[in-house]
Short mmCIF file of C-alpha atoms in Angstrom, two decimals:
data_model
loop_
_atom_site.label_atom_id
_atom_site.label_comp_id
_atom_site.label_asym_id
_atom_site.label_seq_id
_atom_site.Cartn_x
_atom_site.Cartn_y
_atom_site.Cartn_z
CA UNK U 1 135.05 81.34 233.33
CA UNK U 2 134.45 84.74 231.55
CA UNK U 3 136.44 87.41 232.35
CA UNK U 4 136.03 90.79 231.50
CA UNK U 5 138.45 92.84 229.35
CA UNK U 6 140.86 95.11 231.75
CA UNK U 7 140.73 98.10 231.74
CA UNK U 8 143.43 101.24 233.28
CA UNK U 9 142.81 102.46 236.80
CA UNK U 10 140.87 105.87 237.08
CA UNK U 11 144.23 108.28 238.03
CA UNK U 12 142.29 110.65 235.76
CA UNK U 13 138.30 111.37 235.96
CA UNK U 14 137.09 108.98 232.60
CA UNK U 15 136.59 110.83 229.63
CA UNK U 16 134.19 108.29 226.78
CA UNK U 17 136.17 108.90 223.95
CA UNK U 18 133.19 108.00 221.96
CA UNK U 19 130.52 110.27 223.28
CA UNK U 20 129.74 112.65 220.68
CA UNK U 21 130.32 109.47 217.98
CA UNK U 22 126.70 108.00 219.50
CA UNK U 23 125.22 110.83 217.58
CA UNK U 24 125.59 108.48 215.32
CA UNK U 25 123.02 106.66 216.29
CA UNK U 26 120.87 109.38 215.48
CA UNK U 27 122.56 110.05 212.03
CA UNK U 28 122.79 106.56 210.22
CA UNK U 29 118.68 105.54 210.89
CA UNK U 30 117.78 108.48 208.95
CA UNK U 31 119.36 108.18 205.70
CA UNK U 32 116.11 106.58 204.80
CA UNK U 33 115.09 110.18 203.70
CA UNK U 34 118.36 110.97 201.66
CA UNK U 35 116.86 109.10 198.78
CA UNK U 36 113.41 110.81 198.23
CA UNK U 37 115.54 114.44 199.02
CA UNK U 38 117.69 113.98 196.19
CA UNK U 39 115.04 111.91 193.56
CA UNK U 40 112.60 115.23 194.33
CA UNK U 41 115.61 118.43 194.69
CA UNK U 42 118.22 117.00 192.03
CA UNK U 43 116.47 114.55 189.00
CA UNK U 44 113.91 112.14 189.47
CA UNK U 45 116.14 109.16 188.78
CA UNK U 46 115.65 106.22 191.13
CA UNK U 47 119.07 105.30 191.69
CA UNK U 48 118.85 108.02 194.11
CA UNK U 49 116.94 105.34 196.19
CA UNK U 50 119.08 102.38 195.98
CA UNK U 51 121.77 105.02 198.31
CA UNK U 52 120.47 104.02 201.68
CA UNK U 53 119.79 100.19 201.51
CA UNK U 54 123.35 99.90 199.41
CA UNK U 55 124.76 101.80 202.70
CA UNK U 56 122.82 99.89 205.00
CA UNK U 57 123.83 96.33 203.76
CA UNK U 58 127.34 97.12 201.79
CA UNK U 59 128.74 100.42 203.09
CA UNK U 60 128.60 99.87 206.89
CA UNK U 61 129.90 96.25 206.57
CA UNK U 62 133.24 97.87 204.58
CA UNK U 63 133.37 100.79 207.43
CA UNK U 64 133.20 98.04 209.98
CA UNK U 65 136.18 96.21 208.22
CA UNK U 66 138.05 99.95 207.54
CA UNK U 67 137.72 101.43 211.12
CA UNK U 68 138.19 98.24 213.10
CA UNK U 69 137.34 96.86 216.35
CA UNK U 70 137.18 98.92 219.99
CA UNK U 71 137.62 96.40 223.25
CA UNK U 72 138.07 98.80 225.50
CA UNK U 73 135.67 98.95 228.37
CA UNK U 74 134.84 102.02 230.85
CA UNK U 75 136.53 101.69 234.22
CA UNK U 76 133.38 100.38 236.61
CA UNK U 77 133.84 103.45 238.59
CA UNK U 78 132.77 105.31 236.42
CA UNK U 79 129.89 103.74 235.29
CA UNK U 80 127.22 105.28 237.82
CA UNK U 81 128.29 108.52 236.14
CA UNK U 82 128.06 107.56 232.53
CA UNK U 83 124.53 106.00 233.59
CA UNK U 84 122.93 109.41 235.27
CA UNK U 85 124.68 111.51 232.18
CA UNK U 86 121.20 112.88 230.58
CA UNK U 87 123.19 112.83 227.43
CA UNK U 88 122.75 109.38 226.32
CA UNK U 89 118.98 109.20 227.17
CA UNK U 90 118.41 112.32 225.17
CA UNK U 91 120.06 110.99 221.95
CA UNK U 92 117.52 107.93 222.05
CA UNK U 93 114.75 110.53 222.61
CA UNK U 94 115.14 112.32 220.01
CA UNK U 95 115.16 109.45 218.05
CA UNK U 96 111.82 107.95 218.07
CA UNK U 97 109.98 111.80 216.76
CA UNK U 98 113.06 111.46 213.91
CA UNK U 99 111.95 107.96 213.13
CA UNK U 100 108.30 108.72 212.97
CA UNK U 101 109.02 111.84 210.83
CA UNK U 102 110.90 109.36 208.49
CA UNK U 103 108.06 107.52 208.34
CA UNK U 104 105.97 109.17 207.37
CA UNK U 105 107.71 111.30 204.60
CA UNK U 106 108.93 107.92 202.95
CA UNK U 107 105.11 106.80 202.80
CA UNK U 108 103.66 110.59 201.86
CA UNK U 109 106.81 110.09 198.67
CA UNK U 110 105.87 106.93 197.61
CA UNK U 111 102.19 107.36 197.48
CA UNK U 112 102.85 110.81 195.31
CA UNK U 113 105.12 109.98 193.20
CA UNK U 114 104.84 107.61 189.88
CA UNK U 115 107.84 105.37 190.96
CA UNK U 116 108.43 101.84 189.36
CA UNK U 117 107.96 98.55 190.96
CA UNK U 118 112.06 99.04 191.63
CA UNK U 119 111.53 102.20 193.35
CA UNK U 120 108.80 100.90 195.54
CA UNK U 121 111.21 97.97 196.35
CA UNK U 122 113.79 100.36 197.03
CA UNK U 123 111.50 102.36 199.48
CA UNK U 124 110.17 99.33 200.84
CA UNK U 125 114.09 97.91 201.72
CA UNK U 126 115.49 101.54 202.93
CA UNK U 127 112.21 102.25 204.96
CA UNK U 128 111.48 99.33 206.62
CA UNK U 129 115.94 99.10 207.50
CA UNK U 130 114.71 102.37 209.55
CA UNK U 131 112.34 100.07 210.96
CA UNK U 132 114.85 97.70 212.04
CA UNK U 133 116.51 100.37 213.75
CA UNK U 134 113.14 101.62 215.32
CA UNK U 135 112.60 98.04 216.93
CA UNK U 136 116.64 97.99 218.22
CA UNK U 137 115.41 101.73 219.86
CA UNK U 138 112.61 99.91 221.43
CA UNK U 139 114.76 96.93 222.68
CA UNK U 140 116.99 99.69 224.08
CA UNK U 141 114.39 102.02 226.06
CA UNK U 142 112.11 98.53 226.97
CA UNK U 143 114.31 97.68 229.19
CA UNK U 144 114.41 101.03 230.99
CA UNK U 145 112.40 101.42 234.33
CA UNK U 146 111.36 104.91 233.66
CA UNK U 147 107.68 104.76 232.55
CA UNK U 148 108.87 107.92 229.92
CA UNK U 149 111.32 105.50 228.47
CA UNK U 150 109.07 102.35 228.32
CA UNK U 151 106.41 104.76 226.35
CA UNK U 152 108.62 105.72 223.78
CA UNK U 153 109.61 102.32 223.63
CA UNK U 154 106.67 101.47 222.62
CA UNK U 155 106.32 104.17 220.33
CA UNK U 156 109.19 103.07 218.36
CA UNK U 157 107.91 99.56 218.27
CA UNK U 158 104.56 100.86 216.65
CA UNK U 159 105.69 101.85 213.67
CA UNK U 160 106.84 98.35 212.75
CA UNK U 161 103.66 96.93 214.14
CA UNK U 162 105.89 94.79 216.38
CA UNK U 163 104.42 96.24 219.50
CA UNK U 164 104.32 92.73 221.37
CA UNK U 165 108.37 92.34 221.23
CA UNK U 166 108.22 94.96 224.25
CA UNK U 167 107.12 91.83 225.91
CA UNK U 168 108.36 88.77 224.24
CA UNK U 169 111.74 90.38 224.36
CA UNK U 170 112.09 91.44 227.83
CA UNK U 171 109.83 88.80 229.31
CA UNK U 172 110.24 85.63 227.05
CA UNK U 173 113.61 85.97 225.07
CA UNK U 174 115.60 86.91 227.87
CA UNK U 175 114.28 83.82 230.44
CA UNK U 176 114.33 81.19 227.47
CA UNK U 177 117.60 82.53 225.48
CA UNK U 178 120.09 79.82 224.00
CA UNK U 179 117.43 76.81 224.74
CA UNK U 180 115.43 74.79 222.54
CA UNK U 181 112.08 76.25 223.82
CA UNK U 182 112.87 79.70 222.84
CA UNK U 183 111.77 80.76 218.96
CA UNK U 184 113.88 84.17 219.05
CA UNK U 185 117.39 81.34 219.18
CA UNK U 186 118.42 79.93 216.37
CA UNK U 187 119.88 76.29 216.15
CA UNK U 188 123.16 75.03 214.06
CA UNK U 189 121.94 73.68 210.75
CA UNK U 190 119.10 75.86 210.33
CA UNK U 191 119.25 78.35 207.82
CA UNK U 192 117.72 81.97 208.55
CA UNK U 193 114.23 81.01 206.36
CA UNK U 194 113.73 78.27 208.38
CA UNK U 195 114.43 80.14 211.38
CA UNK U 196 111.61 83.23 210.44
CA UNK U 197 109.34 80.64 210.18
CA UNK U 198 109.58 79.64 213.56
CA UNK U 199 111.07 83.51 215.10
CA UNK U 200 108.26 85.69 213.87
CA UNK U 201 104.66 83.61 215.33
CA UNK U 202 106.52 82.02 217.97
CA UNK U 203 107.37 85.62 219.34
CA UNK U 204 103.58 86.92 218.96
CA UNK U 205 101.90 83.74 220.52
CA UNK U 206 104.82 84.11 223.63
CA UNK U 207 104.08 87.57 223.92
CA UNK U 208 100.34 86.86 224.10
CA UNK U 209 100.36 84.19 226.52
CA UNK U 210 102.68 86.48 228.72
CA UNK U 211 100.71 89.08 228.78
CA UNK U 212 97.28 86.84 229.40
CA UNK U 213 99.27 85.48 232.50
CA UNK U 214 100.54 88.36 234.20
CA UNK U 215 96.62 90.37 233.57
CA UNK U 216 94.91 87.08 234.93
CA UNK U 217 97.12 87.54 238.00
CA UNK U 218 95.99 90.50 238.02
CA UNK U 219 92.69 90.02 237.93
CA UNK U 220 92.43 91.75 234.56
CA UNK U 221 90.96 90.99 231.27
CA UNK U 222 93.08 90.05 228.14
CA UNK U 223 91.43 92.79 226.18
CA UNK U 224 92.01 95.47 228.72
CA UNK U 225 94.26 98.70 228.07
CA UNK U 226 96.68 97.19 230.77
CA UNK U 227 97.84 94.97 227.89
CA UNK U 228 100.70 95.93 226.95
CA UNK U 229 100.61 94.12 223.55
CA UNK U 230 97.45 95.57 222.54
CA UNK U 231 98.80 99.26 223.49
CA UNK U 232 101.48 99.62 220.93
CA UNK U 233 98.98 97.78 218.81
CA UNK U 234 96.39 100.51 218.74
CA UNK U 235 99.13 103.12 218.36
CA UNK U 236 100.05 101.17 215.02
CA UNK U 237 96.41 101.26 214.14
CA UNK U 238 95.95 104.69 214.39
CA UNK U 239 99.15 105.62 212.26
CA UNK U 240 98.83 102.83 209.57
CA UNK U 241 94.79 103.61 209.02
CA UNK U 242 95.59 107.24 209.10
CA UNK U 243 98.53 106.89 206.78
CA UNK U 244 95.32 104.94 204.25
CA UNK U 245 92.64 107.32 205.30
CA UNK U 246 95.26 110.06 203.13
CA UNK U 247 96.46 108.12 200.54
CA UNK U 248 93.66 105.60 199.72
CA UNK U 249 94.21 101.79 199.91
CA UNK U 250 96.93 101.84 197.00
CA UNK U 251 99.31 102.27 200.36
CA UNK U 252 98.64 99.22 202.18
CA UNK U 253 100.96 97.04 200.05
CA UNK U 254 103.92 99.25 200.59
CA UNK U 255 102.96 99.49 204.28
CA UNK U 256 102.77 96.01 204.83
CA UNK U 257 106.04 94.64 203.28
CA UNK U 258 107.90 97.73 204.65
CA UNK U 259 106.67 96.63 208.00
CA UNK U 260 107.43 92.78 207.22
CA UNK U 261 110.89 94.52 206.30
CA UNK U 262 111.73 96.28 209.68
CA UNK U 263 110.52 93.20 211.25
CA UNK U 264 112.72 90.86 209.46
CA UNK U 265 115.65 92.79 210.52
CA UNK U 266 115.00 91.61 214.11
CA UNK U 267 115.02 88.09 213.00
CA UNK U 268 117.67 88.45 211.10
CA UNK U 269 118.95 90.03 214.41
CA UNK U 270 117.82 86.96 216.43
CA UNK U 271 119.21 84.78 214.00
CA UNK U 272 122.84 85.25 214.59
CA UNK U 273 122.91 86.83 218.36
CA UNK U 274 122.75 82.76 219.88
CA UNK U 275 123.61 80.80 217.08
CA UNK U 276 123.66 77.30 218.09
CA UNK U 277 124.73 78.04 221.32
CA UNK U 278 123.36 76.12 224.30
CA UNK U 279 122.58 76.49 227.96
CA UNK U 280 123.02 73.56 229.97
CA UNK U 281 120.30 71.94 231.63
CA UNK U 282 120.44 71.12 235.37
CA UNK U 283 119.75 67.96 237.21
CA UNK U 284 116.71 69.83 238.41
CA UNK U 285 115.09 70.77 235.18
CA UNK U 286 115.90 73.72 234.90
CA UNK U 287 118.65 75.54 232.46
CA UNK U 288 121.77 76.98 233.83
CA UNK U 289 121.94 80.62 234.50
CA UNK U 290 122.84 83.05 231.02
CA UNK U 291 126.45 83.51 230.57
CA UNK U 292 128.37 85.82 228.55
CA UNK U 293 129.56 82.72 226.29
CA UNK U 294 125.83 82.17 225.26
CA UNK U 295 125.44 84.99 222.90
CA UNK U 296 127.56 86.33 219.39
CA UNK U 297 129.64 89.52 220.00
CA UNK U 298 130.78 92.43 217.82
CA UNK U 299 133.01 94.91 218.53
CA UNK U 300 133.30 96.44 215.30
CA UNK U 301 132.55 100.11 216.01
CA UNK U 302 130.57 101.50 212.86
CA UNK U 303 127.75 99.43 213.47
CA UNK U 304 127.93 99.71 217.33
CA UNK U 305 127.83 103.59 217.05
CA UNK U 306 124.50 102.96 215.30
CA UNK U 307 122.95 100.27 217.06
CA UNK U 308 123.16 101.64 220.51
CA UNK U 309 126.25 99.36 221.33
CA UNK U 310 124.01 95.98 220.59
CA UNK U 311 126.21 93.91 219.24
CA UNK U 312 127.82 93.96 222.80
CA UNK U 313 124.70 91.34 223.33
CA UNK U 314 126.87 88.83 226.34
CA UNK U 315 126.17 92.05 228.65
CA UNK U 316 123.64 93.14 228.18
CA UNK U 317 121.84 89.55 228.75
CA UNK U 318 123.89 89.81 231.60
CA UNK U 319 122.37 93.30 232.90
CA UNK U 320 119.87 93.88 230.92
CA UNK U 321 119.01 97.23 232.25
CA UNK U 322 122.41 98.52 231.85
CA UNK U 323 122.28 101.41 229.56
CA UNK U 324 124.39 101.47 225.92
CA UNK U 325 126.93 103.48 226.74
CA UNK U 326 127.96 101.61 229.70
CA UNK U 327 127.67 97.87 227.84
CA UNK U 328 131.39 96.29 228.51
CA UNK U 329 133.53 93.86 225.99
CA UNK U 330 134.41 90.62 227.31
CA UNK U 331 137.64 88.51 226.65
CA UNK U 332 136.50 85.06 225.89
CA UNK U 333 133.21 85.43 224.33
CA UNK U 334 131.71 83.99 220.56
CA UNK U 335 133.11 86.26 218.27
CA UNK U 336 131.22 87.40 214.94
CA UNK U 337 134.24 88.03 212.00
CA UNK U 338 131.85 91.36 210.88
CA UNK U 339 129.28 93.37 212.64
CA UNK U 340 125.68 92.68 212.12
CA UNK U 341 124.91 94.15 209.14
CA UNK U 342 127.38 92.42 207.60
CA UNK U 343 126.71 89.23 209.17
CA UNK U 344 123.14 89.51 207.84
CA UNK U 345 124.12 89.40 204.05
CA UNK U 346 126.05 86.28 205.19
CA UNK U 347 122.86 85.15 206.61
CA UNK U 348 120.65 85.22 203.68
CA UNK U 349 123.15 82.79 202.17
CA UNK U 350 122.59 80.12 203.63
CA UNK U 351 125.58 78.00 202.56
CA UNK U 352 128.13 80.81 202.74
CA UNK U 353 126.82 80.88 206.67
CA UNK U 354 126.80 77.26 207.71
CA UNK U 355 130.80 77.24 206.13
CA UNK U 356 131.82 80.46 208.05
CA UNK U 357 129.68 80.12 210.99
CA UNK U 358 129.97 76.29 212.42
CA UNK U 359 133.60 75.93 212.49
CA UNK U 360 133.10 78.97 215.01
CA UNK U 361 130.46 77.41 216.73
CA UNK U 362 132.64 74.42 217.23
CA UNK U 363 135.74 76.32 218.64
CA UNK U 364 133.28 78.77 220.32
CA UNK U 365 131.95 75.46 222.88
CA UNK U 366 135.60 73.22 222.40
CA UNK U 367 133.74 70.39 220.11
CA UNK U 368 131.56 69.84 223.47
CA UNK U 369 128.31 68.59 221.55
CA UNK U 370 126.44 69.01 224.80
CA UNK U 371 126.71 72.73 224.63
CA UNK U 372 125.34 73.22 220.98
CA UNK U 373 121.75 73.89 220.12
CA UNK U 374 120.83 71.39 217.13
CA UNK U 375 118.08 71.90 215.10
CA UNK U 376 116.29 68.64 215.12
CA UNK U 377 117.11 66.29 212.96
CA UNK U 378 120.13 67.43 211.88
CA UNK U 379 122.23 66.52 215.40
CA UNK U 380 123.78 62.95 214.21
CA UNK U 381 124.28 64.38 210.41
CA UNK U 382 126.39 67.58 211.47
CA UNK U 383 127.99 65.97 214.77
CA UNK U 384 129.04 63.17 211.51
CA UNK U 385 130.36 65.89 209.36
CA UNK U 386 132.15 67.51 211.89
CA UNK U 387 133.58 64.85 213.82
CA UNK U 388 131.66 65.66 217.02
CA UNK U 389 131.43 62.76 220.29
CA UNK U 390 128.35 62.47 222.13
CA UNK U 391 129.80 63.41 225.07
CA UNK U 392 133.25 65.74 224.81
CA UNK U 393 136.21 65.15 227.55
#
């Protein structure tokens, strides 16, 4: 059974010792323009762009490792007020105008300036990581009930052109999460290229054939503006065919991989949030209920402070509308050794992964084969290699 981490009784009124470090949040996604700044007010050199992906991918893994790990959980009394604190919504606010400022600055720089194929790649890596963060934004406010917040969900989610995960997400992901059916869960043995493969067009057909359902039960067509795949959609249109109406066609390469980039950070994401991790399925059919042990955890506090507590992923499957600041740790969850981002270098080596990762997996379910996703045709070979029975006491 999975308990939750304890936490003091409220003698005092509860103070969140990390409320002013969520600005964070607001700081670390926008680093994508530090580059350009200092390439156009200091020397046109292009290391100056290298500074925010080497952050991104190399810097916030070592502060993860330097500042540690917070378990600590708010009291649950004081939840309702650290839910109706205005605060917290207005930091993710001001976010998305930031994001789309970024943006578009990054895209106005690289279409005027005479950078080399290495300083388009390192615009195309540092802009479309602000991407990533856009779509985490979305995930954030998409689950919100406020129309205001589900908007500017969506308006995050636009810039990537991954308007549909505003449905696949809350809709698809969260109903089919840690089973073989679902495309955003990956499987032990298979390696993150594999997995995009599968992730990124099983999401967009799932979000499509959502979306058909719930208009036909509606009595609406696919191609109306109720569709709430084909809103974002058009906002993306608008920006990316202004963004070429400017600058000429010479953009849409950047634009295109940048956006590929932002959306591979969600698989990459994806990739290690369920790892091989299994619900059970029932004598009826159907798969057991979400549990916190179903999903990777990171409490590592860096990359929480700029991921809107994500990596805290067991809860919020849990309660999915609970806001960030309120997302709890629990005891006896998966554990990931770094936070995301540097899980996702680990990732793109594939080897390096499967030797860190599946000895975790294993002690994560107790050796019980029946609670680990396999990707198919790999189930005898790694339950061989790892000394696995068929059916654990």
């Amino acid at each position: 059974m999975t308990t939750l981490v304890p936490t003091p009784a409220m003698d005092q009124p509860y103070r969140d010792r990390k409320r002013y470090l969520w600005l964070m949040s607001l700081f670390v996604p926008t680093l994508g323009l530090l580059g350009p700044a200092l390439y156009l007010l200091v020397s046109a050199n292009v290391f100056w762009l290298w500074l925010s992906p080497a952050f991104f991918y190399f810097g916030i893994p070592l502060l993860d490792a330097l500042i540690g790990e917070d378990q600590s959980n708010p009291p649950e009394q004081a939840v309702p007020g650290l839910e109706a604190d205005a605060y917290y919504r207005w930091i993710t606010y001001l976010l998305v105008p930031l994001l789309w400022l970024g943006f578009i600055l990054n895209a106005m720089f690289v279409a005027t300036q005479a950078l080399p194929w290495y300083g388009v790649l390192a615009m195309i890596i540092s802009t479309g990581g602000g991407l990533g963060f856009a779509i985490n934004l979305g995930h954030e406010m998409g689950h919100k009930k406020s129309e205001l917040e589900r908007w500017l969900g969506k308006l995050a989610l636009a810039l990537c052109c991954y308007g549909h995960f505003f449905v696949e997400h809350n809709r698809g992901h969260h109903r089919d999460v840690a089973t073989p059916v679902d495309p955003a869960s990956s499987r032990m043995g298979e390696h993150i290229y594999r997995f995009l493969l599968r992730e990124m067009p099983g999401g967009y057909r799932r979000a499509w054939q959502l979306e058909k359902e719930r208009l036909a039960r509606c009595n609406k067509s696919v191609w109306s503006l109720d569709n709430e795949v084909l809103q974002p959609a058009l906002i993306s249109l608008v920006l990316y065919g202004g963004l070429l109406a400017v600058f000429g066609l010479v953009l849409l390469p950047y634009l295109l991989l940048t956006a590929f980039w932002g959306g591979f950070q969600l698989t990459s994401a994806n990739y290690l949030e369920h790892y091989g991790l299994l619900r059970r399925k029932l004598d009826n059919g159907r798969y057991e209920i979400c549990q916190p042990h179903h999903s990777w955890n990171s409490n590592h506090l860096f990359s929480n402070w700029a991921l809107f507590h994500l990596q805290r992923h067991s809860d919020h499957h849990a309660h999915p509308t609970r806001r960030y600041q309120s997302l709890r740790n629990f005891a006896d969850v998966p554990r990931l050794p770094s936070g995301y981002f540097g899980m996702y270098l680990l990732a793109y080596c594939p080897p390096l992964w499967f030797r860190v990762m599946n000895p975790r997996l294993l002690a994560a379910v107790h050796g019980d084969a029946s609670r680990i996703n396999f990707q198919p045709g790999l189930r005898e070979q790694l339950m061989q290699r790892y000394g696995l029975q068929e059916h654990a006491a």
